[in-house]
CSV table of C-alpha atoms in Angstrom, one decimal:
chain,number,residue,atom,x,y,z
A,5,MET,CA,56.6,-60.4,49.9
A,6,ILE,CA,53.8,-59.7,52.3
A,7,ILE,CA,54.1,-56.6,54.6
A,8,ALA,CA,51.6,-56.4,57.5
A,9,VAL,CA,51.2,-53.0,59.1
A,10,ASP,CA,49.1,-52.7,62.2
A,11,GLY,CA,48.4,-49.9,64.7
A,12,PRO,CA,45.8,-47.6,66.2
A,13,THR,CA,44.0,-44.8,64.4
A,14,ALA,CA,46.0,-41.8,63.3
A,15,SER,CA,49.3,-43.4,64.1
A,16,GLY,CA,50.5,-42.9,60.5
A,17,LYS,CA,50.2,-46.5,59.5
A,18,GLY,CA,48.0,-45.7,56.4
A,19,THR,CA,50.4,-43.2,54.9
A,20,ILE,CA,53.4,-45.4,55.7
A,21,SER,CA,51.7,-48.4,54.2
A,22,LYS,CA,50.9,-46.6,51.0
A,23,ARG,CA,54.5,-45.4,50.6
A,24,LEU,CA,55.9,-48.9,51.4
A,25,ALA,CA,53.6,-50.3,48.7
A,26,LYS,CA,54.9,-47.7,46.2
A,27,HIS,CA,58.5,-48.2,47.2
A,28,PHE,CA,58.4,-52.0,46.9
A,29,ALA,CA,56.0,-52.0,43.9
A,30,LEU,CA,53.3,-54.0,45.8
A,31,PRO,CA,49.5,-53.8,45.7
A,32,PHE,CA,48.0,-52.1,48.8
A,33,LEU,CA,44.9,-52.6,50.8
A,34,ASP,CA,43.7,-50.4,53.6
A,35,THR,CA,41.6,-53.0,55.5
A,36,GLY,CA,40.1,-50.3,57.7
A,37,LEU,CA,38.1,-49.2,54.6
A,38,LEU,CA,36.3,-52.5,54.7
A,39,TYR,CA,34.9,-51.8,58.1
A,40,ARG,CA,34.2,-48.2,57.2
A,41,ALA,CA,32.2,-49.5,54.2
A,42,VAL,CA,30.2,-51.7,56.6
A,43,GLY,CA,29.6,-48.7,58.9
A,44,TRP,CA,28.5,-46.5,55.9
A,45,THR,CA,26.2,-49.3,54.6
A,46,LEU,CA,24.7,-49.9,58.0
A,47,GLN,CA,24.0,-46.1,58.3
A,48,GLN,CA,22.3,-46.1,55.0
A,49,GLN,CA,20.2,-49.1,56.1
A,50,GLY,CA,19.3,-47.4,59.4
A,51,GLY,CA,20.8,-50.2,61.4
A,52,ASP,CA,22.3,-50.3,64.9
A,53,PRO,CA,26.1,-50.6,64.8
A,54,ASP,CA,26.0,-52.4,68.2
A,55,ASN,CA,23.6,-55.0,66.9
A,56,PRO,CA,25.6,-58.0,65.4
A,57,ALA,CA,22.8,-58.9,63.0
A,58,ASP,CA,22.5,-55.4,61.6
A,59,ALA,CA,26.2,-55.1,61.3
A,60,LEU,CA,26.5,-58.4,59.5
A,61,ALA,CA,23.7,-57.5,57.1
A,62,ALA,CA,25.8,-54.4,56.0
A,63,CYS,CA,28.8,-56.6,55.0
A,64,ASN,CA,27.5,-57.3,51.5
A,65,PHE,CA,28.7,-54.0,49.9
A,66,GLU,CA,30.1,-53.5,46.5
A,67,SER,CA,33.9,-53.2,46.2
A,68,SER,CA,33.5,-49.9,44.4
A,69,LEU,CA,32.3,-48.4,47.6
A,70,LEU,CA,35.9,-48.5,48.9
A,71,ASP,CA,36.7,-45.6,46.6
A,72,ASP,CA,34.0,-43.3,48.1
A,73,PRO,CA,35.6,-40.4,50.0
A,74,ALA,CA,32.6,-40.4,52.3
A,75,LEU,CA,34.1,-43.4,54.1
A,76,ARG,CA,36.9,-41.1,55.4
A,77,SER,CA,34.6,-39.0,57.6
A,78,GLU,CA,35.1,-39.1,61.4
A,79,ASN,CA,31.5,-40.3,61.9
A,80,ILE,CA,32.0,-43.3,59.6
A,81,GLY,CA,35.3,-44.0,61.4
A,82,GLY,CA,33.5,-44.2,64.7
A,83,LEU,CA,30.9,-46.6,63.2
A,84,ALA,CA,33.7,-48.8,61.8
A,85,SER,CA,35.2,-49.1,65.2
A,86,ARG,CA,31.8,-50.2,66.7
A,87,VAL,CA,30.9,-52.8,64.0
A,88,SER,CA,34.4,-54.2,64.1
A,89,VAL,CA,33.9,-55.7,67.6
A,90,HIS,CA,31.4,-58.2,66.2
A,91,PRO,CA,33.0,-61.6,65.4
A,92,GLU,CA,30.4,-62.2,62.7
A,93,VAL,CA,31.6,-59.0,60.9
A,94,ARG,CA,35.3,-59.9,61.2
A,95,ARG,CA,34.7,-63.4,59.8
A,96,ALA,CA,32.7,-62.0,56.9
A,97,LEU,CA,35.5,-59.7,55.9
A,98,ASP,CA,38.4,-62.0,56.6
A,99,LYS,CA,38.3,-63.8,53.2
A,100,ARG,CA,38.6,-60.5,51.2
A,101,GLN,CA,41.7,-59.6,53.2
A,102,LYS,CA,43.3,-63.0,53.1
A,103,ASP,CA,42.7,-63.3,49.4
A,104,PHE,CA,44.4,-60.0,48.9
A,105,ALA,CA,47.4,-60.9,51.0
A,106,GLY,CA,47.7,-64.2,49.3
A,107,GLN,CA,47.9,-63.0,45.7
A,108,PRO,CA,51.1,-63.8,43.7
A,109,GLY,CA,54.0,-61.5,44.5
A,110,GLY,CA,52.6,-60.4,47.8
A,111,ALA,CA,51.0,-57.2,49.0
A,112,VAL,CA,51.0,-54.5,51.7
A,113,LEU,CA,48.0,-54.5,54.1
A,114,ASP,CA,47.3,-52.1,56.9
A,115,GLY,CA,44.9,-52.6,59.7
A,116,ARG,CA,44.6,-53.8,63.3
A,117,ASP,CA,44.9,-57.5,63.0
A,118,ILE,CA,46.9,-58.1,59.9
A,119,GLY,CA,50.0,-59.6,61.5
A,120,THR,CA,48.1,-61.5,64.1
A,121,VAL,CA,45.1,-62.9,62.1
A,122,ILE,CA,45.0,-62.0,58.4
A,123,ALA,CA,48.6,-62.7,57.5
A,124,PRO,CA,50.4,-64.3,60.5
A,125,ASP,CA,53.1,-65.6,58.1
A,126,ALA,CA,53.8,-62.2,56.6
A,127,ASP,CA,57.5,-61.6,55.7
A,128,VAL,CA,57.5,-58.3,57.6
A,129,LYS,CA,55.2,-57.1,60.4
A,130,LEU,CA,55.3,-53.5,61.6
A,131,PHE,CA,53.3,-52.1,64.5
A,132,VAL,CA,53.0,-48.4,64.0
A,133,THR,CA,52.0,-46.4,67.1
A,134,ALA,CA,52.1,-42.9,68.7
A,135,SER,CA,50.8,-41.3,71.8
A,136,SER,CA,47.1,-40.6,72.0
A,137,GLU,CA,47.8,-36.8,72.2
A,138,ALA,CA,50.0,-36.9,69.1
A,139,ARG,CA,47.4,-38.8,67.2
A,140,ALA,CA,44.6,-36.5,68.2
A,141,VAL,CA,46.7,-33.5,67.1
A,142,ARG,CA,47.2,-35.1,63.6
A,143,ARG,CA,43.5,-35.9,63.2
A,144,PHE,CA,42.5,-32.4,64.4
A,145,GLU,CA,44.8,-30.8,61.9
A,146,GLU,CA,43.6,-33.1,59.1
A,147,MET,CA,40.0,-32.3,59.8
A,148,LYS,CA,40.7,-28.5,59.9
A,149,ARG,CA,42.4,-28.7,56.5
A,150,ARG,CA,39.2,-30.3,55.2
A,151,GLY,CA,37.3,-27.3,56.5
A,152,GLN,CA,35.5,-29.2,59.2
A,153,GLN,CA,34.7,-27.5,62.5
A,154,VAL,CA,36.0,-29.8,65.3
A,155,ASP,CA,36.9,-29.6,68.9
A,156,PHE,CA,40.3,-31.0,70.0
A,157,GLU,CA,39.0,-32.6,73.2
A,158,ASP,CA,36.2,-34.3,71.3
A,159,ILE,CA,38.8,-35.8,68.9
A,160,LEU,CA,41.0,-37.0,71.7
A,161,ALA,CA,38.1,-38.5,73.5
A,162,ASP,CA,37.0,-40.3,70.3
A,163,ILE,CA,40.5,-41.7,69.8
A,164,LEU,CA,40.7,-43.0,73.4
A,165,GLN,CA,37.2,-44.7,72.9
A,166,ARG,CA,38.3,-46.3,69.7
A,167,ASP,CA,41.5,-47.6,71.3
A,168,GLU,CA,39.5,-49.0,74.2
A,169,ARG,CA,37.2,-50.9,71.8
A,170,ASP,CA,39.9,-52.1,69.5
A,171,GLN,CA,42.2,-53.3,72.2
A,172,ASN,CA,39.6,-55.0,74.3
A,173,ARG,CA,37.3,-56.6,71.8
A,174,ALA,CA,37.0,-60.4,72.2
A,175,THR,CA,37.9,-61.2,68.6
A,176,ALA,CA,41.2,-60.1,67.0
A,177,PRO,CA,42.0,-57.3,69.4
A,178,LEU,CA,44.5,-54.7,68.4
A,179,LYS,CA,47.9,-55.8,69.6
A,180,PRO,CA,51.4,-56.2,68.1
A,181,ALA,CA,52.2,-59.7,66.7
A,182,ALA,CA,54.9,-61.4,68.8
A,183,ASP,CA,57.4,-60.9,66.0
A,184,ALA,CA,56.3,-57.4,65.0
A,185,VAL,CA,58.8,-54.5,64.9
A,186,LEU,CA,57.5,-51.4,66.8
A,187,LEU,CA,57.7,-48.1,65.0
A,188,ASP,CA,56.8,-45.2,67.3
A,189,THR,CA,56.0,-42.1,65.2
A,190,THR,CA,55.2,-39.7,68.1
A,191,ASN,CA,58.2,-37.5,67.5
A,192,LEU,CA,58.8,-38.3,63.8
A,193,THR,CA,57.9,-36.3,60.7
A,194,ILE,CA,56.0,-38.4,58.2
A,195,ASP,CA,59.0,-38.5,55.9
A,196,ALA,CA,61.2,-39.7,58.7
A,197,ALA,CA,58.7,-42.3,59.7
A,198,ILE,CA,58.5,-43.6,56.1
A,199,GLN,CA,62.3,-43.8,55.8
A,200,GLN,CA,62.4,-45.7,59.1
A,201,ALA,CA,59.7,-48.1,57.9
A,202,ILE,CA,61.6,-48.7,54.6
A,203,ALA,CA,64.8,-49.4,56.5
A,204,LEU,CA,63.0,-51.8,58.8
A,205,VAL,CA,61.5,-53.8,55.9
A,206,ASN,CA,64.9,-53.9,54.2
A,207,ALA,CA,66.6,-55.1,57.4
A,208,LYS,CA,64.0,-57.8,57.9
A,209,THR,CA,64.0,-59.1,54.3
A,210,SER,CA,67.8,-58.9,54.1
A,211,GLY,CA,68.1,-60.9,57.2
A,212,ARG,CA,65.7,-63.5,55.9
A,213,ARG,CA,67.5,-63.8,52.6
A,214,ASP,CA,70.9,-64.1,54.4
A,215,LYS,CA,69.5,-67.2,56.2
A,216,ASP,CA,68.2,-68.8,53.0
A,217,PRO,CA,70.5,-71.6,51.7
A,218,ALA,CA,72.5,-70.7,48.6
C-alpha cells in the first residue's frame, strides 16, 4: 500500500505521515529532507540557490545527510524551497523518491508532489492543509521550544513566500491530486488530525478492497 501525503509547510503532514507509517507498519520518507539536503549542501559549497547549475551540483549528497538535525533549521527550509523550483533539481531527486515508493509492500511518503508526480497511482492520497496563520503559530511555537529567538511576523511572511514559490513553480507545483482527500488541520489537535488521517486511509482502502473481485 502506497500512501501519498502532500501539503504546505507546517500543515502537520510530516507528523501525520510518520504516525500513518507506524500505524500501518510501512517505511516512511520525508521527501522534503531531500530538498533540505540540497539546500544545506549548496550552502556548504557557497552556491546560489537561485542558480539552477549551482543547485543541481548540490544534489549529489550522501544519504546519511538526511539524519542530520541541521536540515531542520528555518534557514535550510527556505533554501530548500528556493532550490525546489528548478526542474533540474526535481528530476535529479525523482528517482530516489520513486524507488522508495515502489519498494515491495509499499510506503508512506510526504512532500508536495507525491500524489501528482512521484506516486500518481498511490492507493491513498491525502492533502493536508491549514490556514497560513495557524501554520505560522505552529512553526513559531516549535522554534521557541528549540530556544530560538524568532519574530512571528517574520515566520508568517516566510510561510507565505514559500507557499507562493511552491504553488507557482513551473515544474510539479504544490496542488492536490485530482483524487486526493483534503484534511484541514487548522482547528484540529495533532491527535485528532492523526485519527482522522487513519480513518481516511481505512475508508479508502476498505472501499478499494470492497470493489476487488472475490
